[in-house]
Amino acid sequence: MERPMERRTLTADRDGERMDAFLARSLPDLTRSAAQRLLERGEVTRDGRPVRKNDRTCAGQELEVALPEPEPVEIIPQDIPLDVVYEDGDVIVVNKPVGMVVHPAPGHPDGTLVNALLYHCGTSLSGINGELRPGIVHRIDRDTSGLIIAAKNDRAHLALAEQLQDHTLARVYEAVAVGGFREDTGTVDAPIGRHPVDRKKMAIDRQHGRPAVTHWSVLGRYPGYTHLECRLETGRTHQIRVHMASIGHPLLGDTVYGAKKPWPGLAGQCLHARRLKFIHPSTGQPVELECPLPDWFERVLRQIDK
C-alpha cells in the first residue's frame, strides 16, 4: 500500500542554489539528505518534469514537491514528571529540564518530552507535525532548559505557527557568554545554515542560510564572562549559540561552538529559556509566562563572581 503524499508548491527566490539546499531551506522539517532522496525518486517536478539532483534554481521558478506522510511510529507514553507552567484545553507550556530531548530521534527513542506529553495529555495533542512530534510547535536543545509550548489541537498549532512566523510568539533567553561586551545592547543579524562540513552543526551562511536575528542585552558583568538576555526574532537551530560564537562570545559550556572542554558541573551550554509570550489561540489575549533561573544557572553565576 502506497503512503499518501502531501503536495506543496515552492517558488525559488534566488538563482544558482543547489536544489537539495533550496528544498531543505524552504521546508524546515526536511534534511538535506531527505531532499536528495525526494529528487532521486522524482518527487520534485517543474512543469510536470522531474528535477534532477544536480539542477540549480532559477529565481521565480515554481517547483512541485510531493512529500510522503510520516510513517506510523509507535511512541510509548511514559510517566515522566513534567514541570507544567501553564495548561488549558488548547496549549501546554512546560519548563523543560537540561538533558531532556524534545522528540524521539535516532539515539533517543524514548524518555523525551513527547513521551511525557503523551502520558500527561493522552490523545489531546496536535497531529500537524506527525507521529514523531505531536503537539510540538518549536524546539529547544537537549542541554538548554526552560519554557517550551505544545499545542493540544491543530487549530491552536496553526495559530502558534503563524505567531512564530510574524514574531508575536516571543521567546527570551538568559545565557552566560565568554568574554566582556563593550556595549550594553546589540543585535546579531546573520543568516544561519548547515555547516558545510559537519552536518550536525550550524554555521553563519551568508549565501544560502536562512535569515536569523538575535537581540542581546547585558544583565551582569563578571571577570571574563557576561550574563546576557537574548531575544529571538527568528528561531533557527542553535541560533543563540551560533550567533554569540560568531561575534567572539561563545556560550559558557558550549563544546560545539566554543571551548572543547566542558565547564565543571555543566551538562552543556549555559542557556535557559526564561520568558515566553504568545497570543492565546482561542481568547486572542496575550499570555506572558516566566520561569526562574534553575539552580545550576544560579550556581554558575556564583562561580564566575568569585
mmCIF file of N, CA and C in Angstrom, residues 15-90:
data_model
loop_
_atom_site.group_PDB
_atom_site.id
_atom_site.type_symbol
_atom_site.label_atom_id
_atom_site.label_comp_id
_atom_site.label_asym_id
_atom_site.label_seq_id
_atom_site.Cartn_x
_atom_site.Cartn_y
_atom_site.Cartn_z
ATOM 1 N N ASP A 15 18.918 32.651 -7.765
ATOM 2 C CA ASP A 15 19.499 31.879 -8.856
ATOM 3 C C ASP A 15 20.669 31.039 -8.354
ATOM 4 N N GLY A 16 20.831 29.862 -8.970
ATOM 5 C CA GLY A 16 22.050 29.090 -8.799
ATOM 6 C C GLY A 16 22.198 28.306 -7.524
ATOM 7 N N GLU A 17 21.135 28.179 -6.739
ATOM 8 C CA GLU A 17 21.237 27.419 -5.491
ATOM 9 C C GLU A 17 21.055 25.933 -5.771
ATOM 10 N N ARG A 18 21.828 25.103 -5.097
ATOM 11 C CA ARG A 18 21.656 23.662 -5.235
ATOM 12 C C ARG A 18 20.227 23.287 -4.882
ATOM 13 N N MET A 19 19.652 22.371 -5.659
ATOM 14 C CA MET A 19 18.249 22.046 -5.471
ATOM 15 C C MET A 19 17.974 21.442 -4.098
ATOM 16 N N ASP A 20 18.868 20.555 -3.617
ATOM 17 C CA ASP A 20 18.634 19.962 -2.298
ATOM 18 C C ASP A 20 18.748 21.011 -1.201
ATOM 19 N N ALA A 21 19.651 21.982 -1.382
ATOM 20 C CA ALA A 21 19.799 23.045 -0.396
ATOM 21 C C ALA A 21 18.563 23.936 -0.363
ATOM 22 N N PHE A 22 18.011 24.226 -1.539
ATOM 23 C CA PHE A 22 16.799 25.043 -1.609
ATOM 24 C C PHE A 22 15.625 24.337 -0.928
ATOM 25 N N LEU A 23 15.484 23.042 -1.183
ATOM 26 C CA LEU A 23 14.384 22.293 -0.564
ATOM 27 C C LEU A 23 14.517 22.267 0.952
ATOM 28 N N ALA A 24 15.727 22.001 1.442
ATOM 29 C CA ALA A 24 15.944 21.937 2.885
ATOM 30 C C ALA A 24 15.730 23.304 3.533
ATOM 31 N N ARG A 25 16.075 24.375 2.818
ATOM 32 C CA ARG A 25 15.877 25.720 3.355
ATOM 33 C C ARG A 25 14.404 26.110 3.350
ATOM 34 N N SER A 26 13.674 25.679 2.338
ATOM 35 C CA SER A 26 12.266 26.058 2.203
ATOM 36 C C SER A 26 11.334 25.215 3.055
ATOM 37 N N LEU A 27 11.766 23.993 3.365
ATOM 38 C CA LEU A 27 10.951 23.084 4.173
ATOM 39 C C LEU A 27 11.740 22.751 5.435
ATOM 40 N N PRO A 28 11.520 23.503 6.528
ATOM 41 C CA PRO A 28 12.371 23.379 7.725
ATOM 42 C C PRO A 28 12.452 21.976 8.297
ATOM 43 N N ASP A 29 11.421 21.159 8.107
ATOM 44 C CA ASP A 29 11.445 19.815 8.673
ATOM 45 C C ASP A 29 12.170 18.813 7.772
ATOM 46 N N LEU A 30 12.684 19.280 6.636
ATOM 47 C CA LEU A 30 13.329 18.388 5.674
ATOM 48 C C LEU A 30 14.843 18.533 5.766
ATOM 49 N N THR A 31 15.539 17.436 5.971
ATOM 50 C CA THR A 31 17.003 17.473 5.986
ATOM 51 C C THR A 31 17.523 17.475 4.547
ATOM 52 N N ARG A 32 18.797 17.805 4.394
ATOM 53 C CA ARG A 32 19.393 17.808 3.050
ATOM 54 C C ARG A 32 19.371 16.406 2.443
ATOM 55 N N SER A 33 19.643 15.393 3.254
ATOM 56 C CA SER A 33 19.646 14.022 2.725
ATOM 57 C C SER A 33 18.244 13.590 2.321
ATOM 58 N N ALA A 34 17.230 14.000 3.092
ATOM 59 C CA ALA A 34 15.847 13.669 2.721
ATOM 60 C C ALA A 34 15.457 14.370 1.426
ATOM 61 N N ALA A 35 15.934 15.601 1.243
ATOM 62 C CA ALA A 35 15.666 16.325 -0.001
ATOM 63 C C ALA A 35 16.303 15.608 -1.192
ATOM 64 N N GLN A 36 17.506 15.099 -0.990
ATOM 65 C CA GLN A 36 18.174 14.371 -2.066
ATOM 66 C C GLN A 36 17.406 13.111 -2.442
ATOM 67 N N ARG A 37 16.846 12.430 -1.447
ATOM 68 C CA ARG A 37 16.051 11.226 -1.738
ATOM 69 C C ARG A 37 14.799 11.577 -2.534
ATOM 70 N N LEU A 38 14.157 12.701 -2.198
ATOM 71 C CA LEU A 38 12.977 13.129 -2.964
ATOM 72 C C LEU A 38 13.347 13.399 -4.423
ATOM 73 N N LEU A 39 14.502 14.028 -4.648
ATOM 74 C CA LEU A 39 14.952 14.317 -6.009
ATOM 75 C C LEU A 39 15.260 13.031 -6.762
ATOM 76 N N GLU A 40 15.901 12.094 -6.079
ATOM 77 C CA GLU A 40 16.250 10.823 -6.721
ATOM 78 C C GLU A 40 15.002 10.031 -7.111
ATOM 79 N N ARG A 41 13.939 10.159 -6.331
ATOM 80 C CA ARG A 41 12.699 9.417 -6.615
ATOM 81 C C ARG A 41 11.783 10.145 -7.592
ATOM 82 N N GLY A 42 12.200 11.336 -8.036
ATOM 83 C CA GLY A 42 11.374 12.073 -8.980
ATOM 84 C C GLY A 42 10.174 12.751 -8.350
ATOM 85 N N GLU A 43 10.240 13.017 -7.019
ATOM 86 C CA GLU A 43 9.111 13.628 -6.314
ATOM 87 C C GLU A 43 9.121 15.152 -6.409
ATOM 88 N N VAL A 44 10.142 15.708 -7.064
ATOM 89 C CA VAL A 44 10.218 17.156 -7.257
ATOM 90 C C VAL A 44 10.142 17.419 -8.753
ATOM 91 N N THR A 45 9.149 18.196 -9.171
ATOM 92 C CA THR A 45 8.938 18.415 -10.602
ATOM 93 C C THR A 45 8.840 19.906 -10.922
ATOM 94 N N ARG A 46 9.156 20.216 -12.180
ATOM 95 C CA ARG A 46 8.987 21.568 -12.711
ATOM 96 C C ARG A 46 8.295 21.428 -14.056
ATOM 97 N N ASP A 47 7.129 22.046 -14.180
ATOM 98 C CA ASP A 47 6.315 21.920 -15.396
ATOM 99 C C ASP A 47 6.026 20.459 -15.715
ATOM 100 N N GLY A 48 5.826 19.663 -14.664
ATOM 101 C CA GLY A 48 5.464 18.265 -14.843
ATOM 102 C C GLY A 48 6.626 17.327 -15.077
ATOM 103 N N ARG A 49 7.843 17.847 -15.148
ATOM 104 C CA ARG A 49 9.015 17.010 -15.405
ATOM 105 C C ARG A 49 9.885 16.925 -14.146
ATOM 106 N N PRO A 50 10.413 15.754 -13.839
ATOM 107 C CA PRO A 50 11.245 15.606 -12.639
ATOM 108 C C PRO A 50 12.474 16.503 -12.704
ATOM 109 N N VAL A 51 12.803 17.063 -11.554
ATOM 110 C CA VAL A 51 14.004 17.887 -11.422
ATOM 111 C C VAL A 51 15.172 16.979 -11.073
ATOM 112 N N ARG A 52 16.312 17.191 -11.730
ATOM 113 C CA ARG A 52 17.484 16.374 -11.441
ATOM 114 C C ARG A 52 18.227 16.896 -10.210
ATOM 115 N N LYS A 53 18.955 15.993 -9.573
ATOM 116 C CA LYS A 53 19.632 16.331 -8.333
ATOM 117 C C LYS A 53 20.683 17.424 -8.527
ATOM 118 N N ASN A 54 21.303 17.460 -9.691
ATOM 119 C CA ASN A 54 22.363 18.452 -9.906
ATOM 120 C C ASN A 54 21.844 19.729 -10.557
ATOM 121 N N ASP A 55 20.514 19.855 -10.707
ATOM 122 C CA ASP A 55 19.949 21.095 -11.240
ATOM 123 C C ASP A 55 20.125 22.229 -10.238
ATOM 124 N N ARG A 56 20.120 23.452 -10.743
ATOM 125 C CA ARG A 56 20.203 24.645 -9.901
ATOM 126 C C ARG A 56 18.924 25.461 -10.051
ATOM 127 N N THR A 57 18.626 26.245 -9.033
ATOM 128 C CA THR A 57 17.396 27.031 -9.066
ATOM 129 C C THR A 57 17.537 28.250 -9.963
ATOM 130 N N CYS A 58 16.394 28.710 -10.437
ATOM 131 C CA CYS A 58 16.284 29.984 -11.129
ATOM 132 C C CYS A 58 15.219 30.798 -10.403
ATOM 133 N N ALA A 59 15.529 32.023 -10.054
ATOM 134 C CA ALA A 59 14.598 32.846 -9.290
ATOM 135 C C ALA A 59 13.254 32.951 -10.010
ATOM 136 N N GLY A 60 12.179 32.713 -9.269
ATOM 137 C CA GLY A 60 10.839 32.826 -9.818
ATOM 138 C C GLY A 60 10.241 31.529 -10.318
ATOM 139 N N GLN A 61 11.069 30.493 -10.505
ATOM 140 C CA GLN A 61 10.524 29.222 -10.997
ATOM 141 C C GLN A 61 9.738 28.519 -9.900
ATOM 142 N N GLU A 62 8.664 27.836 -10.304
ATOM 143 C CA GLU A 62 7.829 27.115 -9.359
ATOM 144 C C GLU A 62 8.130 25.622 -9.424
ATOM 145 N N LEU A 63 8.246 25.016 -8.256
ATOM 146 C CA LEU A 63 8.527 23.588 -8.150
ATOM 147 C C LEU A 63 7.407 22.911 -7.377
ATOM 148 N N GLU A 64 7.001 21.740 -7.851
ATOM 149 C CA GLU A 64 6.011 20.935 -7.151
ATOM 150 C C GLU A 64 6.751 19.833 -6.382
ATOM 151 N N VAL A 65 6.456 19.731 -5.093
ATOM 152 C CA VAL A 65 7.128 18.750 -4.241
ATOM 153 C C VAL A 65 6.088 17.824 -3.634
ATOM 154 N N ALA A 66 6.308 16.522 -3.793
ATOM 155 C CA ALA A 66 5.426 15.516 -3.187
ATOM 156 C C ALA A 66 6.105 14.980 -1.936
ATOM 157 N N LEU A 67 5.509 15.239 -0.784
ATOM 158 C CA LEU A 67 6.087 14.823 0.491
ATOM 159 C C LEU A 67 5.290 13.657 1.062
ATOM 160 N N PRO A 68 5.927 12.533 1.322
ATOM 161 C CA PRO A 68 5.206 11.411 1.915
ATOM 162 C C PRO A 68 4.776 11.729 3.334
ATOM 163 N N GLU A 69 3.580 11.327 3.693
ATOM 164 C CA GLU A 69 3.122 11.494 5.066
ATOM 165 C C GLU A 69 4.003 10.655 5.987
ATOM 166 N N PRO A 70 4.196 11.102 7.238
ATOM 167 C CA PRO A 70 5.045 10.335 8.157
ATOM 168 C C PRO A 70 4.542 8.907 8.340
ATOM 169 N N GLU A 71 5.472 7.971 8.365
ATOM 170 C CA GLU A 71 5.080 6.587 8.615
ATOM 171 C C GLU A 71 4.636 6.419 10.065
ATOM 172 N N PRO A 72 3.641 5.575 10.295
ATOM 173 C CA PRO A 72 3.195 5.358 11.671
ATOM 174 C C PRO A 72 4.345 4.858 12.542
ATOM 175 N N VAL A 73 4.519 5.503 13.669
ATOM 176 C CA VAL A 73 5.569 5.129 14.609
ATOM 177 C C VAL A 73 4.929 4.991 15.984
ATOM 178 N N GLU A 74 5.237 3.925 16.650
ATOM 179 C CA GLU A 74 4.676 3.726 17.981
ATOM 180 C C GLU A 74 5.561 4.440 19.004
ATOM 181 N N ILE A 75 5.025 5.493 19.578
ATOM 182 C CA ILE A 75 5.713 6.207 20.638
ATOM 183 C C ILE A 75 4.970 5.909 21.932
ATOM 184 N N ILE A 76 5.670 5.379 22.881
ATOM 185 C CA ILE A 76 5.042 4.921 24.116
ATOM 186 C C ILE A 76 4.918 6.073 25.100
ATOM 187 N N PRO A 77 3.704 6.354 25.587
ATOM 188 C CA PRO A 77 3.582 7.350 26.655
ATOM 189 C C PRO A 77 4.362 6.894 27.885
ATOM 190 N N GLN A 78 5.101 7.816 28.471
ATOM 191 C CA GLN A 78 5.899 7.478 29.644
ATOM 192 C C GLN A 78 5.589 8.445 30.784
ATOM 193 N N ASP A 79 5.474 7.882 31.974
ATOM 194 C CA ASP A 79 5.162 8.677 33.152
ATOM 195 C C ASP A 79 6.430 9.380 33.632
ATOM 196 N N ILE A 80 6.771 10.459 32.920
ATOM 197 C CA ILE A 80 7.943 11.267 33.255
ATOM 198 C C ILE A 80 7.442 12.572 33.864
ATOM 199 N N PRO A 81 7.913 12.939 35.039
ATOM 200 C CA PRO A 81 7.424 14.168 35.675
ATOM 201 C C PRO A 81 7.642 15.389 34.781
ATOM 202 N N LEU A 82 6.627 16.248 34.736
ATOM 203 C CA LEU A 82 6.704 17.482 33.966
ATOM 204 C C LEU A 82 6.474 18.678 34.881
ATOM 205 N N ASP A 83 7.264 19.723 34.687
ATOM 206 C CA ASP A 83 7.049 20.986 35.389
ATOM 207 C C ASP A 83 6.142 21.842 34.507
ATOM 208 N N VAL A 84 4.818 21.689 34.702
ATOM 209 C CA VAL A 84 3.836 22.387 33.871
ATOM 210 C C VAL A 84 3.655 23.808 34.399
ATOM 211 N N VAL A 85 3.958 24.791 33.559
ATOM 212 C CA VAL A 85 3.857 26.198 33.931
ATOM 213 C C VAL A 85 2.476 26.755 33.605
ATOM 214 N N TYR A 86 1.879 26.240 32.520
ATOM 215 C CA TYR A 86 0.549 26.703 32.083
ATOM 216 C C TYR A 86 -0.099 25.595 31.274
ATOM 217 N N GLU A 87 -1.408 25.436 31.447
ATOM 218 C CA GLU A 87 -2.120 24.424 30.662
ATOM 219 C C GLU A 87 -3.597 24.766 30.599
ATOM 220 N N ASP A 88 -4.179 24.609 29.411
ATOM 221 C CA ASP A 88 -5.623 24.685 29.242
ATOM 222 C C ASP A 88 -6.011 23.749 28.105
ATOM 223 N N GLY A 89 -7.180 23.908 27.537
ATOM 224 C CA GLY A 89 -7.644 22.991 26.505
ATOM 225 C C GLY A 89 -6.947 23.129 25.170
ATOM 226 N N ASP A 90 -6.164 24.204 24.989
ATOM 227 C CA ASP A 90 -5.504 24.467 23.711
ATOM 228 C C ASP A 90 -3.995 24.265 23.741
#
